[in-house]
mmCIF file of N, CA and C in Angstrom:
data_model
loop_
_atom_site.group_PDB
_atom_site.id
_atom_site.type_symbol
_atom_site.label_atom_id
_atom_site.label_comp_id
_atom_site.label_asym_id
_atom_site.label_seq_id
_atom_site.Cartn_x
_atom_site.Cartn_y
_atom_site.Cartn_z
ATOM 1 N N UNK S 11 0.827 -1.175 0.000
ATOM 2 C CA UNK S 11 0.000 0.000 0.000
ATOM 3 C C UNK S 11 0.875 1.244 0.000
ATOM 4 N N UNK S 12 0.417 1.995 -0.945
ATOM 5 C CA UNK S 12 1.659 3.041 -0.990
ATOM 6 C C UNK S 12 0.367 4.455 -0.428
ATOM 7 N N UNK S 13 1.096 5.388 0.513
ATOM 8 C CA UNK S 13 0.231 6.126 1.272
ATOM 9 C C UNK S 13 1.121 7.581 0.527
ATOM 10 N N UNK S 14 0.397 8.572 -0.136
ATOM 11 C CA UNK S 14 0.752 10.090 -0.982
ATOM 12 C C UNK S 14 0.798 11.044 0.177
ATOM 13 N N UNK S 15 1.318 11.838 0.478
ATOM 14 C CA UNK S 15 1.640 12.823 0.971
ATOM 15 C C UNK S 15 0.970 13.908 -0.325
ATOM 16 N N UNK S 16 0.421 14.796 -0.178
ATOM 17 C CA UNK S 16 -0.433 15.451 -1.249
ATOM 18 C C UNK S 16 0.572 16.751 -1.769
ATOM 19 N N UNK S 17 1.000 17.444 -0.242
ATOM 20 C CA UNK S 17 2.098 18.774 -0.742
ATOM 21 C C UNK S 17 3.350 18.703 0.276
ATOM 22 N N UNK S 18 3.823 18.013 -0.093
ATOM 23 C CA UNK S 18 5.860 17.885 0.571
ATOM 24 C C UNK S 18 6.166 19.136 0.357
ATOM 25 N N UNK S 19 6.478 20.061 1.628
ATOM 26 C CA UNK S 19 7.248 21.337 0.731
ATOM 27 C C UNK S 19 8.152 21.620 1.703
ATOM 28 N N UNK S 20 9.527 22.106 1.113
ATOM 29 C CA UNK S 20 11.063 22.216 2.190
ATOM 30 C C UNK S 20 10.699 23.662 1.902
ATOM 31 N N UNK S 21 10.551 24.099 0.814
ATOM 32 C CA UNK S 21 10.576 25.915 0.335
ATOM 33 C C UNK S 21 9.363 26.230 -0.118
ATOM 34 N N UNK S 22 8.394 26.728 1.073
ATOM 35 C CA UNK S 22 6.886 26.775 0.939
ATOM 36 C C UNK S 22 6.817 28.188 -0.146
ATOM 37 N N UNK S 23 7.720 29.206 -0.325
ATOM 38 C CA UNK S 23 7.546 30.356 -0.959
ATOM 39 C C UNK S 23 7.681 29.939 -2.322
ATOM 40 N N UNK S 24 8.361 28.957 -2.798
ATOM 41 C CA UNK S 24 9.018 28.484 -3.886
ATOM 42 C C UNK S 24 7.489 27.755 -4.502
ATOM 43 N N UNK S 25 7.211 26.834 -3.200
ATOM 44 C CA UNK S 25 5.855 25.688 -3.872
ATOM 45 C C UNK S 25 4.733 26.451 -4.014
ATOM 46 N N UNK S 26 4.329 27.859 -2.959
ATOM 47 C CA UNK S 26 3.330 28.295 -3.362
ATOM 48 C C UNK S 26 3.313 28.842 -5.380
ATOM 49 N N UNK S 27 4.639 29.055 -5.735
ATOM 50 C CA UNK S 27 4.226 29.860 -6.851
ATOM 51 C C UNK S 27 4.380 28.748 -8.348
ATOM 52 N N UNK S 28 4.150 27.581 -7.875
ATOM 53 C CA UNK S 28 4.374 26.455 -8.489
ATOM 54 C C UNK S 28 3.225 26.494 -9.040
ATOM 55 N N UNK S 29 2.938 26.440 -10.865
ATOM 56 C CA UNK S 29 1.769 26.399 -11.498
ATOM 57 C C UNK S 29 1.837 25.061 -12.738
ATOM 58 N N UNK S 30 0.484 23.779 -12.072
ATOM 59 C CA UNK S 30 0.779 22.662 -13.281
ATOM 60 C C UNK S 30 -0.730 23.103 -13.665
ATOM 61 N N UNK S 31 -0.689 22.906 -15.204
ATOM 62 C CA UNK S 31 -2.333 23.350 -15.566
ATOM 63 C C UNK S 31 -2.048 22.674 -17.314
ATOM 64 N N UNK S 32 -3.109 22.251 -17.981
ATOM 65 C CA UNK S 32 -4.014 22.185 -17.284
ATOM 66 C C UNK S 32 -4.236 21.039 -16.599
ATOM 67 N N UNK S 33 -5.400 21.173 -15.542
ATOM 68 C CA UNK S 33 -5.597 19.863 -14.627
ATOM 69 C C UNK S 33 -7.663 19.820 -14.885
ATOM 70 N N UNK S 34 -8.307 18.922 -14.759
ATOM 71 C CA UNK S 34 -7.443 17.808 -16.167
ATOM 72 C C UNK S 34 -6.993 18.145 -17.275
ATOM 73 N N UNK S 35 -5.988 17.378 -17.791
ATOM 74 C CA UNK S 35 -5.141 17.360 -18.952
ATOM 75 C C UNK S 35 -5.487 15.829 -19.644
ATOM 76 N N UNK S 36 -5.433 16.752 -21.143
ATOM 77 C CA UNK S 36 -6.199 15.552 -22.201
ATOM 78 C C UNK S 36 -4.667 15.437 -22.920
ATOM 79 N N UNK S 37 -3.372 16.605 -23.308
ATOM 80 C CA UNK S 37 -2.734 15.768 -23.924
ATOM 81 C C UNK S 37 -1.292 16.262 -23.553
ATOM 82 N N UNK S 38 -1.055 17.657 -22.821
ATOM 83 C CA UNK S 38 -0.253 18.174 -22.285
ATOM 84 C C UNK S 38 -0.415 18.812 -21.069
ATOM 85 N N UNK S 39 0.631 18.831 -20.449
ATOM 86 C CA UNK S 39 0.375 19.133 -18.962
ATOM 87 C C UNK S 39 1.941 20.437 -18.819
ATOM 88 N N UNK S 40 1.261 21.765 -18.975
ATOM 89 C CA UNK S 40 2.075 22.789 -18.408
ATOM 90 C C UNK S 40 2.757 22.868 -16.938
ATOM 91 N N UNK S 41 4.273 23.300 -16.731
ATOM 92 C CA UNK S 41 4.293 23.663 -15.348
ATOM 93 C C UNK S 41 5.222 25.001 -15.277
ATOM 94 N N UNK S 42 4.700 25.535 -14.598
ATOM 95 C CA UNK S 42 5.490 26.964 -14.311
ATOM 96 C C UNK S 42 6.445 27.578 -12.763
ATOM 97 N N UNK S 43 7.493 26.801 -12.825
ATOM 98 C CA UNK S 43 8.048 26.608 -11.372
ATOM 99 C C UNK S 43 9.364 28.049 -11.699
ATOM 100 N N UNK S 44 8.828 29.123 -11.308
ATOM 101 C CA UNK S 44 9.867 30.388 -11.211
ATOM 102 C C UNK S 44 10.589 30.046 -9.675
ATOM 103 N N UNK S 45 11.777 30.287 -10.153
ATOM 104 C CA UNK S 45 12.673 30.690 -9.383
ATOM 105 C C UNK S 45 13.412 28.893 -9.352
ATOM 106 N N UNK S 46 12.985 27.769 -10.246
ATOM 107 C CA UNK S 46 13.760 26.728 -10.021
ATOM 108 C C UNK S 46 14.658 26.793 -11.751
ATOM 109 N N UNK S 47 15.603 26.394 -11.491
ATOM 110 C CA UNK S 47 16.340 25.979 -13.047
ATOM 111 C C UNK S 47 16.843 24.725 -13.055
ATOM 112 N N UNK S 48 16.742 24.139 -12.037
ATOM 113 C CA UNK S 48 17.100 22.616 -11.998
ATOM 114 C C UNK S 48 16.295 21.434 -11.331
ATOM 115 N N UNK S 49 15.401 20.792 -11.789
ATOM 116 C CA UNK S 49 14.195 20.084 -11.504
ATOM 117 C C UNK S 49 14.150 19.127 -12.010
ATOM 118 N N UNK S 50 12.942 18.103 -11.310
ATOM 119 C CA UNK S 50 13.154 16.491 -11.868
ATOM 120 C C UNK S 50 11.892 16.678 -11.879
ATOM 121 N N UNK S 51 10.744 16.277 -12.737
ATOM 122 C CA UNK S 51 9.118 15.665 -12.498
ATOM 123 C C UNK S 51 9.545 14.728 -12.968
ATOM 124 N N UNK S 52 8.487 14.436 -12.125
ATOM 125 C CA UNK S 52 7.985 12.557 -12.278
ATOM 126 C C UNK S 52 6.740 12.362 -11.672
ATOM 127 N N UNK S 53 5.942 11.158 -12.741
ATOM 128 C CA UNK S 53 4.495 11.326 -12.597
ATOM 129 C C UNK S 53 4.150 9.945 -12.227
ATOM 130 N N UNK S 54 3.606 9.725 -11.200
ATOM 131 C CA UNK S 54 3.396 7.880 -10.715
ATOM 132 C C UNK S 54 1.631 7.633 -10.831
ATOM 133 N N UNK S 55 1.339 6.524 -10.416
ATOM 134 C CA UNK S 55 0.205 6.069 -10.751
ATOM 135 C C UNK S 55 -0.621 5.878 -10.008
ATOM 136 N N UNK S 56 -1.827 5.343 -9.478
ATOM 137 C CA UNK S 56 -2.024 5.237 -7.973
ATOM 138 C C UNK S 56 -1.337 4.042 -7.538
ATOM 139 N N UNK S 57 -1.389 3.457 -8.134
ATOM 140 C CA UNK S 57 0.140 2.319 -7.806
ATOM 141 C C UNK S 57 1.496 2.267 -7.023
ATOM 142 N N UNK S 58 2.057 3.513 -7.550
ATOM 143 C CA UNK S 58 3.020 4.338 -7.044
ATOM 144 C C UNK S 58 4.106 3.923 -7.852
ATOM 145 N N UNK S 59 3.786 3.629 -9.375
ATOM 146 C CA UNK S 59 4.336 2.739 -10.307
ATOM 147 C C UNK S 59 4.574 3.903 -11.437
ATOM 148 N N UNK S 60 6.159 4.245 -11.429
ATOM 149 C CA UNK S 60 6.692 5.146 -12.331
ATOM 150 C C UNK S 60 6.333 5.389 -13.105
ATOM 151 N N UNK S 61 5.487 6.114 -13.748
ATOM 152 C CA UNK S 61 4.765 6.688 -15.237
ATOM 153 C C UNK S 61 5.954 7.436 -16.005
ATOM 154 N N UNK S 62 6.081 8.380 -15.759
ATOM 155 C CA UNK S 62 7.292 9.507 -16.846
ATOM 156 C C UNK S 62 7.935 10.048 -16.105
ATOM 157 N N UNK S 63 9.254 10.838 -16.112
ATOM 158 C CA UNK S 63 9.907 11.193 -15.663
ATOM 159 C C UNK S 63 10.808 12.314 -16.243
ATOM 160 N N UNK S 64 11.145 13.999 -16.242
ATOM 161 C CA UNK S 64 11.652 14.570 -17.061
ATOM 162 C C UNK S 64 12.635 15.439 -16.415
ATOM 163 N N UNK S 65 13.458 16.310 -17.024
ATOM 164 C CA UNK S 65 14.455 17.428 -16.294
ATOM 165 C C UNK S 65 14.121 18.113 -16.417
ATOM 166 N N UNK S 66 14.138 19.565 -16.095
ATOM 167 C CA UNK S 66 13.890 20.935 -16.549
ATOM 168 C C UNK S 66 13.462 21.317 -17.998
ATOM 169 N N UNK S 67 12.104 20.871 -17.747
ATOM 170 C CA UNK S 67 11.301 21.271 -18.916
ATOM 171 C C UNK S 67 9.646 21.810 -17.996
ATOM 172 N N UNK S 68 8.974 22.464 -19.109
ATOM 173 C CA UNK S 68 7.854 23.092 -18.628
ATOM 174 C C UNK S 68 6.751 22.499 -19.250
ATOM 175 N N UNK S 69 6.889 21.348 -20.290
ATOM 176 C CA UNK S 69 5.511 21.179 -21.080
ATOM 177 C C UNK S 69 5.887 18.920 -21.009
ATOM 178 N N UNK S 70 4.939 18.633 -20.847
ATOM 179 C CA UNK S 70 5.285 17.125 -20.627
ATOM 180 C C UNK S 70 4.080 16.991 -21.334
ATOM 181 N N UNK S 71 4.589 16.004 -22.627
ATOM 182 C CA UNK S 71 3.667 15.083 -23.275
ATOM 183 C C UNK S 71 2.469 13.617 -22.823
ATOM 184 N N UNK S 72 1.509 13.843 -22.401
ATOM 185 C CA UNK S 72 0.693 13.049 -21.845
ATOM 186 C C UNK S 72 -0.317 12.677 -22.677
ATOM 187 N N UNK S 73 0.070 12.638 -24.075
ATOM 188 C CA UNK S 73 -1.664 11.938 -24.452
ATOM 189 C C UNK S 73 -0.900 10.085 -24.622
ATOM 190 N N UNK S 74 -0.575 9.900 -24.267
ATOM 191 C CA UNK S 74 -0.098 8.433 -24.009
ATOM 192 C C UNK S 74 -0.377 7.972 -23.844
ATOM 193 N N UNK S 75 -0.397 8.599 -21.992
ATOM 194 C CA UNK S 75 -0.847 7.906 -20.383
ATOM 195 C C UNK S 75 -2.357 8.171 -20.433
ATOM 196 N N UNK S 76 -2.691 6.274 -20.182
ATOM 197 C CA UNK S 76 -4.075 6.554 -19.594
ATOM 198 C C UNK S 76 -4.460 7.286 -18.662
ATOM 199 N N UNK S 77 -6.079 7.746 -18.987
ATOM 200 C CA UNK S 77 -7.181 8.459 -17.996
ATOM 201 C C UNK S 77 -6.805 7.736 -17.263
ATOM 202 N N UNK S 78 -6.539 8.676 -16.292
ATOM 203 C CA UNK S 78 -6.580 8.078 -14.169
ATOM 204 C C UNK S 78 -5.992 9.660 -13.850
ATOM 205 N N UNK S 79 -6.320 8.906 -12.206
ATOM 206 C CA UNK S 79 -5.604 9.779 -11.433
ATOM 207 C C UNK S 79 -3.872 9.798 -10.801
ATOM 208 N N UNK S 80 -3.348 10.549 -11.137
ATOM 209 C CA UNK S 80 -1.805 10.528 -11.107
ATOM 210 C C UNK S 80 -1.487 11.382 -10.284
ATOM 211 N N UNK S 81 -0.100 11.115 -9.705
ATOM 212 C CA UNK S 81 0.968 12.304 -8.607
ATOM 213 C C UNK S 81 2.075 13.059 -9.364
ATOM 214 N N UNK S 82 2.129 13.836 -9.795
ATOM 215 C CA UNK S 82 3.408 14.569 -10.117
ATOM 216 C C UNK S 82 3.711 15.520 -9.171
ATOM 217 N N UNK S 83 5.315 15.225 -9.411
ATOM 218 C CA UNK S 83 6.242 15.283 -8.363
ATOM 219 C C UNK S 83 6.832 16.580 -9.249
ATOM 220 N N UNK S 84 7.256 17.548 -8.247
ATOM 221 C CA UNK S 84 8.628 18.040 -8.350
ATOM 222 C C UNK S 84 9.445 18.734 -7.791
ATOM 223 N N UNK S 85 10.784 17.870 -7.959
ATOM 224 C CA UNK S 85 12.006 18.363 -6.987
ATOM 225 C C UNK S 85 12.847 19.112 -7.574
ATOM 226 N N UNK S 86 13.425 20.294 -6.740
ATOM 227 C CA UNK S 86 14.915 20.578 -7.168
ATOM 228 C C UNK S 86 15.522 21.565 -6.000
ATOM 229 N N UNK S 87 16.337 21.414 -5.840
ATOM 230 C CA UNK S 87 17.113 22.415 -4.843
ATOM 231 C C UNK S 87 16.599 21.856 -3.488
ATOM 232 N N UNK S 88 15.940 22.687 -2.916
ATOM 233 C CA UNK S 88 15.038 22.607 -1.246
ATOM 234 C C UNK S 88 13.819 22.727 -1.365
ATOM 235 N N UNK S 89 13.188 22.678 -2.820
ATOM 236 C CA UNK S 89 11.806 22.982 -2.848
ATOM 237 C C UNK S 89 11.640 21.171 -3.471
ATOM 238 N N UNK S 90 10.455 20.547 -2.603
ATOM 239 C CA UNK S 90 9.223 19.382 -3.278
ATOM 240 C C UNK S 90 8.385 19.765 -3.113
ATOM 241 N N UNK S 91 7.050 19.286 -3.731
ATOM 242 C CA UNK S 91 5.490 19.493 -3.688
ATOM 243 C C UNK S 91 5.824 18.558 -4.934
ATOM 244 N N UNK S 92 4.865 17.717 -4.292
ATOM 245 C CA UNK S 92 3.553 16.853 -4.762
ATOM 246 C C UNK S 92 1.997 17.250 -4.877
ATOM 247 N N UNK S 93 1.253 16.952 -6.613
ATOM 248 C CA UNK S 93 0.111 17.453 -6.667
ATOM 249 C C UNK S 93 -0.655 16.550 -7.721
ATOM 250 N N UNK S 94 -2.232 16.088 -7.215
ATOM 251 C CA UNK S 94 -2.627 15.660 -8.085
ATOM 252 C C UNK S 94 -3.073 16.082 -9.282
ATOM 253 N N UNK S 95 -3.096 15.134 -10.257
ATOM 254 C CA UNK S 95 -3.260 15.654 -11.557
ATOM 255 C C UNK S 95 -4.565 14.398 -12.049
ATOM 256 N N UNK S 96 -5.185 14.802 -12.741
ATOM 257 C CA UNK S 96 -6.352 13.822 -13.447
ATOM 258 C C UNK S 96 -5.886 14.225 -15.109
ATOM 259 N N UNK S 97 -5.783 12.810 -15.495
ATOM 260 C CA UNK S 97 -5.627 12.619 -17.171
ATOM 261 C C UNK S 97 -6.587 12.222 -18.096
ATOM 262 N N UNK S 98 -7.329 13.202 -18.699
ATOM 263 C CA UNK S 98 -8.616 12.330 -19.386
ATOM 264 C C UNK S 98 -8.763 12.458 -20.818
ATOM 265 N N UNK S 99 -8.970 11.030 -21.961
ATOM 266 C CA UNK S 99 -8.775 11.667 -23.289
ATOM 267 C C UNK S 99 -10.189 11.836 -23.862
#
């Protein structure tokens, strides 16, 4: 049983200005993380079973991944937050 923590945050000023949209997302999923230049997302399943994974990018290709509900993650520096995302085609 894998148990989500919904918002992990070390740098709450950093996570508040953290923007993933759209939510739901049918084939791309925007994120707008100012003030990071070095970042990892990664998107798991309710499983907790690795879906995608990217570096410092702002636009992640999702018409792939099945409709469900998913966690994307993202780390870099002292800032995490975790947030759900719904994928629907």
């Amino acid at each position: 049983t894998i148990t989500w923590c919904t918002n992990t945050v070390v740098n709450e000023t950093v996570q508040n200005s953290i923007s993933i949209y759209p939510n739901p997302a049918t084939t791309e999923i925007s994120i707008v993380a100012p003030g990071m230049s070095d970042f990892t997302i990664t998107i798991y399943d309710a499983q907790g079973e690795l879906i995608l994974e990217y570096w410092n990018t702002n636009r992640i290709d999702v018409h792939t991944v099945p409709p469900g509900l998913y966690m994307i993650r993202i780390a870099g520096g002292e800032t995490i937050t975790t947030q759900k995302i719904m994928i629907t085609q």
